[in-house]
Amino acid sequence: MTLTFPKTDKIWHNGKFIKWDDAKIHVLAHVVSYGSAVFEGIRCYATPQGPAILRNREHMQRFLNSAYIYRMDVPFSVDELCEANLELIRINKVPSCYLRPIILRGYGTGGVDPKDAPIETYLACWEWGRYLGDEGLKNGVDVCISSWNRPAPNTLPQMAKAAANYMNSQLIRMEATTNGYVEGIALDTNGYVSEGSGENIFVVMDGTVITPPVSSSALPGITRNSVMTICRDLGVAVAEQVIPREMLYIANEVFFSGTAAEITPIRSIDRIKIGNGSRGPITKRVQEDFFAITGGTKPDRHGWLSHVNAPAGAAVR
Ligand SMILES: Cc1ncc(COP(=O)(O)O)c(C=O)c1O
């Protein structure tokens, strides 16, 4: 079998490290039939001081929030999970990686009611490059508006990063790539801009950087928060605002944000050129600041990095 991501040595399971190949579940685990899992995606960047996890605490807080929404009792605290992520990278000795924490309902019941299915917590990592391509980061990507909407409010909660949400993401992504686009942008059920299949979205209009509110069925992205913070730091106006579809086409710049996609400019939507058809100046400034902080070449002014090899106690914010 060819894996599209390289194995590491160990995966953390319920407080213990196990071998990558031993991290298995039963086909009748509750999660397989019913999609009952919540997860995270985190990046650990290579810096001159060694690997550093970006916004470890915020990710672990969202992880536990997602579990809480789904009434999953997780016996680990944010601090314990933050420390376990750091230990996972030390043990696997990777210079940089993507981390995938997962909480799932395991093997124990055949019915929908999950109360007899055990809660299993896993933390895994692997070395991973650019999600939407190196070229895309520099020159922008060609995307489309999806014919699939994001789930309506009070259906699948979009503030939870739950596995089941990604059935919708898969439809968006497969439609886009089948039609020759890199990614799709979903609208909410009112027809307003929501987000990409795995990214938040930003529009630059007349110097203001605008992103849809979480109430437009968008995930409260941690990179989204970093982008908004960086904009404020740079003195660029930023707003959360409901975005009509047509604003995308006439925007000066549009870009995606996400742990996997990082900050990726969008150069066309539905084959309509956005701005000058390449990375815009505000996108570039935000990208440069983001990569300088995450790469450790600029001071970490907001304490976003948790250094894996920092002395004990110093690494966990
Ligand atoms: C649907 C969706 N929206 C937005 C994001 C961006 O969130 P974050 O910046 O926290 O990775 C992701 C990625 O996690 C996602 O899957």
Coordinates of C-alpha atoms and ligand atoms in Angstrom, one line a residue:
M1 CA 0.0 0.0 0.0
T2 CA 1.3 3.5 -0.9
L3 CA 0.7 6.0 1.8
T4 CA 0.4 9.7 0.7
F5 CA 1.9 10.7 4.0
P6 CA 5.0 9.2 5.7
K7 CA 4.7 7.1 8.9
T8 CA 6.3 8.2 12.1
D9 CA 7.3 5.8 14.8
K10 CA 4.7 6.4 17.5
I11 CA 1.1 7.5 18.1
W12 CA -0.2 8.5 21.5
H13 CA -3.3 6.6 22.6
N14 CA -5.2 7.4 25.9
G15 CA -2.0 8.5 27.6
K16 CA 0.4 5.9 26.2
F17 CA 2.7 5.8 23.2
I18 CA 1.9 2.9 20.8
K19 CA 3.5 1.9 17.5
W20 CA 2.0 3.6 14.4
D21 CA 0.9 0.2 13.0
D22 CA -0.9 -0.7 16.2
A23 CA -3.2 2.3 16.2
K24 CA -6.2 0.4 14.9
I25 CA -9.9 0.3 15.5
H26 CA -12.6 -2.3 14.9
V27 CA -14.8 -2.0 11.8
L28 CA -17.9 -1.9 14.1
A29 CA -16.5 0.9 16.2
H30 CA -19.3 3.5 16.6
V31 CA -17.3 6.1 14.6
V32 CA -17.3 4.0 11.5
S33 CA -21.0 3.9 11.1
Y34 CA -22.0 7.2 12.6
G35 CA -19.1 9.5 12.1
S36 CA -18.7 10.1 15.8
A37 CA -15.3 11.7 16.0
V38 CA -13.8 15.2 16.6
F39 CA -10.4 16.1 15.5
E40 CA -7.8 18.8 15.1
G41 CA -5.1 19.8 12.6
I42 CA -2.1 21.6 13.9
R43 CA 1.3 22.5 12.4
C44 CA 4.6 22.3 14.0
Y45 CA 7.1 24.5 12.2
A46 CA 10.9 24.2 12.0
T47 CA 12.5 27.2 13.6
P48 CA 16.2 28.1 14.4
Q49 CA 15.4 26.8 18.0
G50 CA 14.1 23.5 16.7
P51 CA 10.4 22.4 16.1
A52 CA 7.7 24.6 17.5
I53 CA 3.9 23.9 17.6
L54 CA 1.8 26.8 16.4
R55 CA -1.0 27.7 18.8
N56 CA -1.0 24.4 20.6
R57 CA -3.2 25.6 23.4
E58 CA -5.9 27.1 21.2
H59 CA -6.1 23.9 19.1
M60 CA -6.4 21.7 22.2
Q61 CA -9.1 24.0 23.6
R62 CA -11.1 23.8 20.4
F63 CA -10.5 20.0 20.4
L64 CA -12.1 19.7 23.9
N65 CA -14.8 22.2 22.9
S66 CA -15.8 20.0 19.9
A67 CA -15.9 17.0 22.2
Y68 CA -18.0 18.9 24.8
I69 CA -20.6 19.8 22.1
Y70 CA -21.0 16.1 21.3
R71 CA -21.2 15.1 25.0
M72 CA -17.9 13.2 24.9
D73 CA -16.3 12.9 28.3
V74 CA -12.6 13.2 27.7
P75 CA -10.3 12.4 30.7
F76 CA -7.5 14.7 29.6
S77 CA -7.1 18.5 30.2
V78 CA -5.9 21.1 27.7
D79 CA -2.5 21.2 29.6
E80 CA -2.1 17.4 29.4
L81 CA -2.9 17.3 25.7
C82 CA -0.5 20.2 25.0
E83 CA 2.3 18.4 26.8
A84 CA 1.5 15.1 25.0
N85 CA 1.7 16.8 21.6
L86 CA 5.2 18.1 22.5
E87 CA 6.3 14.7 23.7
L88 CA 4.9 13.1 20.5
I89 CA 7.2 15.3 18.4
R90 CA 10.2 14.7 20.7
I91 CA 9.6 10.9 20.4
N92 CA 9.1 10.9 16.7
K93 CA 12.1 13.2 16.2
V94 CA 10.6 15.1 13.2
P95 CA 11.9 18.6 12.4
S96 CA 8.4 19.9 11.4
C97 CA 5.1 18.1 11.0
Y98 CA 1.3 18.2 10.9
L99 CA -0.4 16.9 14.0
R100 CA -3.7 15.1 14.0
P101 CA -5.4 14.7 17.4
I102 CA -8.6 12.6 17.2
I103 CA -11.3 11.7 19.8
L104 CA -13.6 9.0 18.6
R105 CA -16.3 6.7 19.9
G106 CA -15.0 3.2 19.7
Y107 CA -16.2 -0.4 19.8
G108 CA -19.0 -1.2 22.3
T109 CA -22.4 -0.6 20.8
G110 CA -24.2 -1.2 17.5
G111 CA -26.9 1.5 18.0
V112 CA -26.9 5.2 17.4
D113 CA -27.0 6.1 21.2
P114 CA -23.2 6.3 21.9
K115 CA -23.3 5.8 25.7
D116 CA -21.8 2.3 25.6
A117 CA -19.1 3.2 23.1
P118 CA -15.7 4.0 24.7
I119 CA -14.1 7.4 24.2
E120 CA -10.6 6.9 22.6
T121 CA -8.1 9.8 22.3
Y122 CA -5.3 9.6 19.8
L123 CA -2.5 12.0 18.8
A124 CA -0.6 11.4 15.6
C125 CA 1.8 13.4 13.5
W126 CA 3.6 13.2 10.2
E127 CA 5.8 15.3 8.0
W128 CA 3.6 17.2 5.5
G129 CA 4.3 19.9 3.0
R130 CA 2.1 22.5 1.4
Y131 CA -1.6 21.6 1.2
L132 CA -2.6 23.7 -1.8
G133 CA 0.9 23.5 -3.4
D134 CA 4.1 25.7 -3.2
E135 CA 3.1 27.4 -6.4
G136 CA -0.3 28.3 -5.0
L137 CA 1.1 30.0 -2.0
K138 CA 3.0 32.4 -4.2
N139 CA 0.8 32.9 -7.3
G140 CA -2.6 32.0 -6.0
V141 CA -5.1 29.2 -6.8
D142 CA -8.0 28.8 -9.1
V143 CA -11.2 28.0 -7.2
C144 CA -15.0 27.8 -7.8
I145 CA -18.2 28.3 -5.8
S146 CA -19.5 24.9 -4.9
S147 CA -22.9 23.8 -5.7
W148 CA -22.9 22.3 -2.2
N149 CA -23.9 24.5 0.8
R150 CA -22.5 24.3 4.2
P151 CA -24.9 22.7 6.7
A152 CA -27.7 24.9 8.0
P153 CA -27.6 26.2 11.5
N154 CA -28.8 23.7 14.1
T155 CA -28.1 20.7 11.9
L156 CA -24.4 19.7 12.2
P157 CA -22.8 22.2 14.6
Q158 CA -20.1 24.0 12.6
M159 CA -18.3 25.3 15.7
A160 CA -17.3 21.7 16.4
K161 CA -14.5 20.3 14.2
A162 CA -16.3 17.0 13.8
A163 CA -15.5 14.2 11.4
A164 CA -19.1 14.1 10.1
N165 CA -18.7 17.7 8.8
Y166 CA -16.1 16.5 6.4
M167 CA -18.5 14.4 4.4
N168 CA -19.8 17.8 3.3
S169 CA -16.2 19.0 2.8
Q170 CA -15.5 16.0 0.6
L171 CA -18.4 16.8 -1.7
I172 CA -17.1 20.4 -2.1
R173 CA -13.6 19.3 -2.7
M174 CA -14.3 16.4 -5.1
E175 CA -16.7 18.6 -7.2
A176 CA -14.0 21.3 -7.4
T177 CA -11.1 19.0 -8.4
T178 CA -13.2 17.0 -10.8
N179 CA -14.0 20.3 -12.6
G180 CA -10.3 21.4 -12.7
Y181 CA -10.2 23.7 -9.7
V182 CA -7.9 23.5 -6.7
E183 CA -10.7 24.1 -4.1
G184 CA -14.3 25.0 -3.7
I185 CA -15.9 27.8 -1.7
A186 CA -19.2 26.9 0.0
L187 CA -22.1 29.3 0.6
D188 CA -24.2 28.9 3.7
T189 CA -27.9 28.0 3.4
N190 CA -28.8 31.7 3.0
G191 CA -26.5 32.0 0.0
Y192 CA -23.8 34.0 1.8
V193 CA -20.1 33.1 1.6
S194 CA -19.1 30.5 4.3
E195 CA -15.7 29.0 3.8
G196 CA -13.6 26.5 1.7
S197 CA -13.8 22.7 2.3
G198 CA -11.0 23.0 4.8
E199 CA -10.2 26.7 5.0
N200 CA -11.6 30.0 6.1
I201 CA -11.9 32.8 3.6
F202 CA -10.9 36.5 3.5
V203 CA -11.9 39.2 1.1
V204 CA -10.0 42.5 0.8
M205 CA -12.2 45.4 -0.3
D206 CA -10.9 48.9 -0.4
G207 CA -8.2 48.3 2.1
T208 CA -10.4 46.4 4.7
V209 CA -9.9 42.7 5.3
I210 CA -13.3 41.0 5.7
T211 CA -14.2 37.5 6.8
P212 CA -17.6 35.9 7.3
P213 CA -18.8 35.5 10.9
V214 CA -18.9 32.1 12.5
S215 CA -22.8 32.3 12.1
S216 CA -22.3 31.9 8.3
S217 CA -21.6 28.2 9.1
A218 CA -17.8 28.7 9.2
L219 CA -15.4 27.0 11.6
P220 CA -13.8 29.4 14.1
G221 CA -10.4 28.9 12.5
I222 CA -7.3 29.5 14.5
T223 CA -5.4 30.7 11.5
R224 CA -8.4 33.0 10.8
N225 CA -7.8 34.4 14.3
S226 CA -4.0 34.7 13.6
V227 CA -4.8 36.6 10.3
M228 CA -7.1 39.0 12.1
T229 CA -4.5 39.6 14.8
I230 CA -1.7 40.2 12.2
C231 CA -3.9 42.6 10.3
R232 CA -4.5 44.7 13.4
D233 CA -0.8 44.6 14.2
L234 CA 0.0 45.8 10.7
G235 CA -2.6 48.6 11.0
V236 CA -4.9 47.1 8.4
A237 CA -8.6 47.4 9.0
V238 CA -10.4 44.1 9.6
A239 CA -14.0 43.1 9.9
E240 CA -16.3 40.1 10.4
Q241 CA -19.2 40.7 8.0
V242 CA -21.7 38.7 6.1
I243 CA -20.4 38.4 2.5
P244 CA -22.6 38.2 -0.5
R245 CA -21.3 35.9 -3.3
E246 CA -20.8 38.7 -5.8
M247 CA -18.4 40.5 -3.4
L248 CA -15.9 37.7 -4.1
Y249 CA -15.8 38.5 -7.8
I250 CA -15.3 42.3 -7.4
A251 CA -12.9 42.1 -4.4
N252 CA -9.4 43.5 -4.7
E253 CA -8.0 40.3 -3.1
V254 CA -9.3 37.0 -1.8
F255 CA -7.4 34.5 0.2
F256 CA -7.8 31.3 2.2
S257 CA -6.5 30.7 5.8
G258 CA -6.1 27.4 7.5
T259 CA -3.6 25.2 9.3
A260 CA -3.2 23.0 6.2
A261 CA -3.6 25.7 3.6
E262 CA -1.7 28.4 5.7
I263 CA -2.4 31.6 3.8
T264 CA -3.1 30.9 0.2
P265 CA -4.1 33.6 -2.3
I266 CA -7.0 33.0 -4.6
R267 CA -6.4 34.3 -8.1
S268 CA -9.6 33.3 -9.8
I269 CA -13.1 32.2 -8.8
D270 CA -15.4 30.5 -11.4
R271 CA -12.7 31.6 -13.9
I272 CA -13.3 35.3 -13.0
K273 CA -10.0 37.0 -12.3
I274 CA -9.7 38.4 -8.8
G275 CA -7.9 41.8 -8.6
N276 CA -4.8 41.6 -10.7
G277 CA -5.0 37.8 -11.0
S278 CA -2.1 37.1 -8.7
R279 CA -1.2 37.5 -5.0
G280 CA -2.4 40.9 -3.8
P281 CA -0.3 43.3 -1.7
I282 CA -2.2 42.9 1.6
T283 CA -2.2 39.1 1.2
K284 CA 1.5 39.2 0.7
R285 CA 2.1 41.4 3.8
V286 CA 0.0 39.1 6.0
Q287 CA 1.6 36.0 4.6
E288 CA 5.1 37.4 5.1
D289 CA 4.4 38.3 8.8
F290 CA 2.7 34.9 9.4
F291 CA 5.7 32.9 7.9
A292 CA 8.3 35.0 9.7
I293 CA 6.6 34.4 13.1
T294 CA 6.0 30.7 12.4
G295 CA 9.5 30.2 11.0
G296 CA 11.0 31.9 14.1
T297 CA 12.7 34.6 12.1
K298 CA 10.6 37.4 13.7
P299 CA 9.8 37.7 17.4
D300 CA 6.9 35.6 18.5
R301 CA 5.1 38.7 19.8
H302 CA 1.8 36.9 20.7
G303 CA 3.4 33.8 22.3
W304 CA 2.0 31.5 19.5
L305 CA 4.8 29.0 19.4
S306 CA 5.4 26.2 21.8
H307 CA 9.0 25.1 21.4
V308 CA 9.3 21.3 21.5
N309 CA 12.8 21.3 23.0
A310 CA 12.3 24.1 25.5
P311 CA 13.2 23.3 29.1
A312 CA 10.4 21.5 31.0
G313 CA 7.6 23.9 32.1
A314 CA 8.6 26.6 29.6
A315 CA 7.1 25.0 26.6
V316 CA 3.5 24.9 27.7
R317 CA 1.8 28.3 27.5
Ligands
LIG1 C1 -13.8 23.5 7.3 C2 -12.7 24.2 7.8 N1 -12.7 25.6 7.9 C3 -11.6 26.3 8.4 C4 -10.5 25.7 8.7 C5 -9.3 26.5 9.2 O1 -9.2 26.3 10.6 P1 -7.7 26.4 11.3 O2 -7.2 27.7 10.9 O3 -8.0 26.3 12.7 O4 -6.9 25.3 10.8 C6 -10.4 24.3 8.6 C7 -9.1 23.6 9.0 O5 -9.0 23.1 10.1 C8 -11.5 23.6 8.2 O6 -11.4 22.2 8.1

